[in-house]
């Protein structure tokens, strides 16, 4: 009977991995974050991502879970502020955002962690003592503020 050959017993030597041309060798130094960001922004994908990020900041970009402002072409500051989960996993917050997007309601958005991801900010708990999400802060025409809560 012939002896079996174990394919794992023959290991390549480490020297076979270190004989790469210098152009393929890894560098032990890193550029600054600004240099890396600039290099990424100069690519087509990086440029598109920068433009989309600027649009989202201005409230005009596409729907995105981290948006903090949605204007839908409105000229004035939104009178509504939605407090929603920062991860986009709360089904009640998702339903609320879908309605806002469909009806194109200008709104400010504040991202608040769910209890399973950390403590809620004191500023949010002063407005919504129960801490439940979503919550909607409505500024009326006479300057009063009303909170709508409890999904």
Coordinates of N, CA and C in Angstrom, one line a residue:
X1 N 0.8 -1.2 0.0 CA 0.0 0.0 0.0 C 0.9 1.2 0.0
X2 N 0.6 2.2 -0.9 CA 1.4 3.4 -1.0 C 1.1 4.3 0.2
X3 N 2.1 5.1 0.6 CA 2.0 6.0 1.7 C 1.2 7.2 1.2
X4 N 0.3 7.8 2.0 CA -0.4 9.0 1.7 C 0.4 10.2 1.9
X5 N 0.3 11.2 1.1 CA 1.0 12.4 1.2 C 0.1 13.5 1.8
X6 N 0.4 14.0 2.9 CA -0.3 15.1 3.5 C 0.0 16.4 2.9
X7 N -1.0 17.1 2.2 CA -0.7 18.3 1.5 C -0.4 19.5 2.5
X8 N -0.7 19.3 3.7 CA -0.5 20.4 4.7 C 0.9 20.3 5.3
X9 N 1.6 19.2 5.1 CA 2.9 19.0 5.7 C 4.0 19.9 5.0
X10 N 3.8 20.2 3.7 CA 4.7 21.0 3.0 C 4.3 22.4 3.0
X11 N 4.9 23.2 3.8 CA 4.6 24.6 3.9 C 5.6 25.5 3.1
X12 N 5.1 26.5 2.5 CA 6.1 27.4 1.8 C 6.9 28.2 2.8
X13 N 8.1 28.5 2.5 CA 9.0 29.2 3.4 C 8.5 30.7 3.4
X14 N 8.8 31.4 4.4 CA 8.5 32.8 4.5 C 9.2 33.6 3.5
X15 N 10.4 33.2 3.1 CA 11.2 33.9 2.2 C 10.5 34.1 0.8
X16 N 9.6 33.1 0.5 CA 9.0 33.2 -0.8 C 7.9 34.3 -0.8
X17 N 7.5 34.8 0.4 CA 6.6 35.9 0.4 C 7.3 37.3 0.5
X18 N 8.5 37.3 0.8 CA 9.2 38.6 1.0 C 10.0 39.0 -0.2
X19 N 9.9 38.3 -1.3 CA 10.7 38.6 -2.5 C 9.9 39.3 -3.5
X20 N 8.9 40.2 -3.0 CA 8.1 40.9 -4.0 C 8.9 42.1 -4.5
X21 N 8.6 42.6 -5.7 CA 9.2 43.8 -6.2 C 8.9 45.0 -5.2
X22 N 9.7 45.9 -5.1 CA 9.5 47.0 -4.2 C 8.3 47.8 -4.5
X23 N 7.8 47.8 -5.7 CA 6.6 48.6 -6.1 C 5.4 47.9 -5.5
X24 N 5.4 46.7 -5.1 CA 4.3 46.0 -4.5 C 4.4 45.9 -3.0
X25 N 5.5 46.3 -2.4 CA 5.7 46.1 -1.0 C 4.9 47.2 -0.2
X26 N 4.4 46.8 0.9 CA 3.6 47.7 1.7 C 4.5 48.7 2.4
X27 N 3.9 49.9 2.5 CA 4.6 51.0 3.2 C 4.4 50.9 4.7
X28 N 5.4 51.3 5.5 CA 5.2 51.4 6.9 C 4.8 52.8 7.4
X29 N 4.7 53.7 6.4 CA 4.3 55.1 6.8 C 2.9 55.3 6.2
X30 N 2.2 56.2 6.8 CA 0.9 56.6 6.4 C 0.8 58.1 6.1
X31 N 0.0 58.5 5.1 CA -0.2 59.9 4.8 C -1.1 60.4 5.9
X32 N -1.2 61.7 5.9 CA -2.2 62.4 6.8 C -3.6 62.1 6.3
X33 N -4.6 62.2 7.2 CA -6.0 62.0 6.8 C -6.4 63.0 5.7
X34 N -5.9 64.2 5.8 CA -6.2 65.2 4.8 C -5.7 64.8 3.4
X35 N -4.5 64.2 3.4 CA -3.9 63.8 2.1 C -4.7 62.6 1.6
X36 N -5.1 61.7 2.4 CA -5.9 60.6 2.0 C -7.3 61.0 1.5
X37 N -7.9 61.9 2.2 CA -9.2 62.4 1.8 C -9.1 63.2 0.5
X38 N -8.1 63.9 0.3 CA -7.9 64.7 -0.9 C -7.7 63.7 -2.1
X39 N -6.9 62.7 -1.9 CA -6.7 61.7 -2.9 C -8.0 60.9 -3.3
X40 N -8.8 60.6 -2.2 CA -10.1 59.9 -2.5 C -11.0 60.9 -3.2
X41 N -11.0 62.1 -2.8 CA -12.0 63.1 -3.5 C -11.6 63.3 -4.9
X42 N -10.4 63.1 -5.3 CA -10.0 63.3 -6.7 C -10.4 62.1 -7.6
X43 N -11.0 61.1 -7.1 CA -11.4 60.0 -7.9 C -12.9 60.2 -8.3
X44 N -13.4 59.6 -9.3 CA -14.8 59.8 -9.7 C -15.8 59.5 -8.6
X45 N -15.5 58.4 -7.9 CA -16.4 57.9 -6.9 C -16.3 58.9 -5.7
X46 N -15.1 59.2 -5.3 CA -14.9 60.1 -4.2 C -15.6 61.5 -4.4
X47 N -15.5 62.0 -5.7 CA -16.1 63.3 -6.0 C -17.6 63.2 -5.9
X48 N -18.2 62.1 -6.4 CA -19.6 61.9 -6.3 C -20.1 61.8 -4.9
X49 N -19.3 61.1 -4.0 CA -19.7 61.0 -2.6 C -19.6 62.4 -1.9
X50 N -18.6 63.2 -2.3 CA -18.5 64.5 -1.7 C -19.7 65.4 -2.1
X51 N -20.1 65.3 -3.3 CA -21.2 66.1 -3.8 C -22.5 65.6 -3.1
X52 N -22.7 64.3 -3.0 CA -23.9 63.8 -2.3 C -23.9 64.3 -0.8
X53 N -22.7 64.2 -0.2 CA -22.6 64.6 1.2 C -23.0 66.1 1.4
X54 N -22.5 67.0 0.5 CA -22.8 68.4 0.5 C -24.3 68.6 0.3
X55 N -24.9 67.8 -0.6 CA -26.3 67.9 -0.9 C -27.1 67.6 0.3
X56 N -26.7 66.5 1.0 CA -27.5 66.1 2.2 C -27.4 67.1 3.3
X57 N -26.2 67.7 3.5 CA -26.0 68.8 4.5 C -26.9 70.0 4.2
X58 N -27.1 70.3 2.9 CA -28.0 71.4 2.5 C -29.5 71.0 2.5
X59 N -29.8 69.8 2.8 CA -31.2 69.3 2.8 C -31.8 69.0 1.5
X60 N -30.9 68.8 0.4 CA -31.4 68.6 -0.9 C -31.0 67.2 -1.5
X61 N -30.3 66.5 -0.8 CA -29.8 65.2 -1.3 C -30.9 64.1 -1.3
X62 N -30.5 62.9 -1.6 CA -31.4 61.8 -1.7 C -31.7 61.3 -0.2
X63 N -32.7 60.5 -0.1 CA -33.1 60.0 1.2 C -31.9 59.2 1.7
X64 N -31.6 59.3 3.0 CA -30.5 58.7 3.6 C -30.7 58.6 5.1
X65 N -30.4 57.5 5.7 CA -30.7 57.3 7.2 C -30.0 58.4 8.1
X66 N -28.9 58.9 7.7 CA -28.2 59.9 8.5 C -28.5 61.4 8.2
X67 N -29.5 61.6 7.3 CA -29.9 63.0 7.0 C -30.3 63.7 8.2
X68 N -30.0 65.0 8.3 CA -30.4 65.8 9.4 C -31.3 66.9 9.0
X69 N -31.5 67.0 7.7 CA -32.4 68.1 7.2 C -33.0 67.6 5.8
X70 N -34.3 67.8 5.7 CA -34.9 67.5 4.4 C -35.8 68.8 4.0
X71 N -35.4 69.4 2.9 CA -36.1 70.6 2.5 C -37.1 70.4 1.4
X72 N -36.9 69.5 0.5 CA -37.8 69.3 -0.7 C -38.1 70.6 -1.4
X73 N -37.1 71.5 -1.6 CA -37.3 72.7 -2.3 C -37.9 73.8 -1.6
X74 N -38.2 73.7 -0.3 CA -38.7 74.8 0.5 C -37.7 75.8 0.8
X75 N -38.1 77.1 0.9 CA -37.1 78.2 1.1 C -36.9 78.5 2.6
X76 N -37.9 78.3 3.4 CA -37.8 78.7 4.8 C -37.4 77.5 5.6
X77 N -37.0 77.8 6.9 CA -36.6 76.8 7.8 C -37.8 76.0 8.2
X78 N -37.6 74.6 8.3 CA -38.7 73.8 8.6 C -39.2 74.0 10.1
X79 N -40.5 73.9 10.3 CA -41.1 74.1 11.6 C -41.3 72.8 12.3
X80 N -40.8 71.7 11.7 CA -41.0 70.4 12.4 C -39.6 69.8 12.6
X81 N -39.4 69.2 13.8 CA -38.2 68.4 14.1 C -38.6 67.0 14.5
X82 N -38.1 66.1 13.8 CA -38.3 64.7 14.1 C -37.1 64.1 14.8
X83 N -37.4 63.5 16.0 CA -36.4 62.8 16.8 C -36.6 61.3 16.4
X84 N -35.5 60.7 15.8 CA -35.6 59.3 15.4 C -34.3 58.6 15.8
X85 N -34.3 57.3 15.6 CA -33.1 56.5 15.9 C -32.0 56.7 14.9
X86 N -30.8 56.7 15.4 CA -29.7 57.0 14.5 C -29.3 55.9 13.6
X87 N -29.7 54.7 13.9 CA -29.3 53.5 13.1 C -30.4 53.2 12.0
X88 N -31.6 53.8 12.1 CA -32.6 53.5 11.1 C -33.3 52.1 11.3
X89 N -33.2 51.6 12.5 CA -33.8 50.3 12.8 C -35.2 50.3 13.4
X90 N -35.6 51.4 14.0 CA -36.9 51.5 14.7 C -38.0 51.5 13.6
X91 N -38.8 50.5 13.7 CA -39.9 50.4 12.6 C -40.8 51.6 12.6
X92 N -41.1 52.2 13.8 CA -42.0 53.3 13.9 C -41.3 54.6 13.3
X93 N -40.0 54.7 13.5 CA -39.2 55.8 12.9 C -39.2 55.6 11.4
X94 N -39.0 54.4 10.9 CA -39.0 54.1 9.5 C -40.3 54.5 8.8
X95 N -41.4 54.1 9.5 CA -42.7 54.4 8.9 C -42.9 55.9 8.9
X96 N -42.5 56.6 9.9 CA -42.6 58.1 9.9 C -41.8 58.7 8.8
X97 N -40.6 58.3 8.6 CA -39.7 58.8 7.6 C -40.3 58.5 6.2
X98 N -40.8 57.3 6.0 CA -41.4 57.0 4.7 C -42.6 58.0 4.4
X99 N -43.4 58.3 5.4 CA -44.5 59.3 5.2 C -44.0 60.7 4.9
X100 N -42.9 61.1 5.6 CA -42.3 62.4 5.4 C -41.7 62.5 4.0
X101 N -41.1 61.4 3.5 CA -40.5 61.4 2.2 C -41.6 61.4 1.1
X102 N -42.6 60.6 1.3 CA -43.7 60.5 0.3 C -44.4 61.8 0.2
X103 N -44.7 62.5 1.3 CA -45.4 63.7 1.3 C -44.5 64.9 1.1
X104 N -43.2 64.7 1.1 CA -42.2 65.8 0.9 C -42.4 66.9 1.9
X105 N -42.4 66.6 3.2 CA -42.6 67.6 4.2 C -41.2 68.1 4.7
X106 N -41.0 69.4 4.6 CA -39.7 69.9 5.1 C -39.5 69.6 6.6
X107 N -38.4 69.1 7.0 CA -38.2 68.7 8.4 C -36.8 68.7 8.8
X108 N -36.5 69.1 10.1 CA -35.2 68.9 10.7 C -35.3 67.5 11.3
X109 N -34.1 66.9 11.4 CA -34.1 65.5 12.0 C -33.0 65.5 13.0
X110 N -33.3 65.0 14.2 CA -32.3 64.8 15.2 C -32.2 63.3 15.5
X111 N -31.0 62.8 15.4 CA -30.7 61.4 15.6 C -30.4 61.1 17.0
X112 N -31.2 60.1 17.6 CA -31.1 59.8 19.0 C -30.9 58.3 19.1
X113 N -30.0 57.8 19.9 CA -29.8 56.4 20.0 C -30.9 55.7 20.7
X114 N -31.2 54.5 20.3 CA -32.2 53.7 21.0 C -31.6 53.2 22.3
X115 N -32.4 52.8 23.3 CA -31.8 52.4 24.6 C -30.8 51.3 24.5
X116 N -30.9 50.4 23.5 CA -30.0 49.3 23.4 C -28.6 49.8 22.9
X117 N -28.5 51.0 22.5 CA -27.2 51.5 21.9 C -26.6 52.6 22.8
X118 N -27.2 52.9 23.9 CA -26.6 53.9 24.8 C -27.6 54.8 25.4
X119 N -27.2 55.7 26.2 CA -28.1 56.6 26.9 C -28.6 57.7 25.9
X120 N -29.8 58.1 26.2 CA -30.3 59.2 25.4 C -29.8 60.5 25.9
X121 N -29.6 61.5 25.1 CA -29.1 62.8 25.6 C -30.1 63.5 26.5
X122 N -29.6 64.2 27.5 CA -30.5 64.9 28.4 C -31.4 65.9 27.7
X123 N -30.9 66.5 26.7 CA -31.7 67.5 25.9 C -32.9 66.9 25.3
X124 N -32.8 65.6 24.9 CA -34.0 64.9 24.3 C -34.9 64.5 25.5
X125 N -34.4 64.0 26.6 CA -35.2 63.5 27.7 C -36.0 64.7 28.3
X126 N -35.5 65.9 28.2 CA -36.2 67.1 28.7 C -37.5 67.3 27.9
X127 N -37.4 67.0 26.6 CA -38.5 67.2 25.7 C -39.4 66.0 25.7
X128 N -38.9 64.8 25.8 CA -39.6 63.6 25.8 C -39.2 62.7 27.0
X129 N -39.8 63.0 28.2 CA -39.4 62.3 29.4 C -39.4 60.7 29.3
X130 N -40.3 60.2 28.5 CA -40.4 58.7 28.4 C -39.3 58.2 27.6
X131 N -38.7 59.0 26.7 CA -37.5 58.6 25.9 C -37.9 57.8 24.7
X132 N -39.2 57.6 24.4 CA -39.7 56.8 23.3 C -39.5 57.5 22.0
X133 N -39.2 56.8 21.0 CA -39.1 57.3 19.6 C -40.2 56.7 18.7
X134 N -40.6 57.4 17.7 CA -40.2 58.7 17.3 C -40.9 59.8 18.1
X135 N -40.4 61.0 18.0 CA -41.1 62.1 18.6 C -41.0 63.3 17.6
X136 N -42.0 64.1 17.6 CA -42.1 65.2 16.6 C -42.3 66.5 17.4
X137 N -41.4 67.4 17.2 CA -41.5 68.8 17.8 C -42.1 69.7 16.8
X138 N -43.2 70.3 17.1 CA -43.9 71.2 16.1 C -43.8 72.6 16.6
X139 N -43.3 73.5 15.8 CA -43.3 74.9 16.1 C -44.5 75.6 15.5
X140 N -45.4 76.1 16.3 CA -46.6 76.8 15.8 C -46.3 78.2 15.3
X141 N -47.2 78.8 14.6 CA -47.0 80.1 14.0 C -46.8 81.2 15.0
X142 N -47.4 80.9 16.2 CA -47.2 81.9 17.3 C -46.0 81.7 18.2
X143 N -45.1 80.8 17.7 CA -43.8 80.5 18.4 C -43.9 79.4 19.5
X144 N -45.0 78.9 19.8 CA -45.1 77.8 20.8 C -44.6 76.5 20.2
X145 N -44.1 75.6 21.1 CA -43.6 74.3 20.6 C -44.5 73.3 21.3
X146 N -44.9 72.3 20.5 CA -45.7 71.2 20.9 C -45.0 69.9 20.5
X147 N -45.0 68.9 21.4 CA -44.3 67.6 21.2 C -45.4 66.6 21.0
X148 N -45.3 65.8 19.9 CA -46.1 64.7 19.6 C -45.3 63.4 19.8
X149 N -45.7 62.6 20.7 CA -45.0 61.4 21.0 C -45.8 60.1 21.0
X150 N -45.2 59.1 21.4 CA -45.8 57.8 21.6 C -46.3 57.1 20.4
X151 N -45.5 56.3 19.8 CA -45.9 55.6 18.6 C -46.9 54.6 18.9

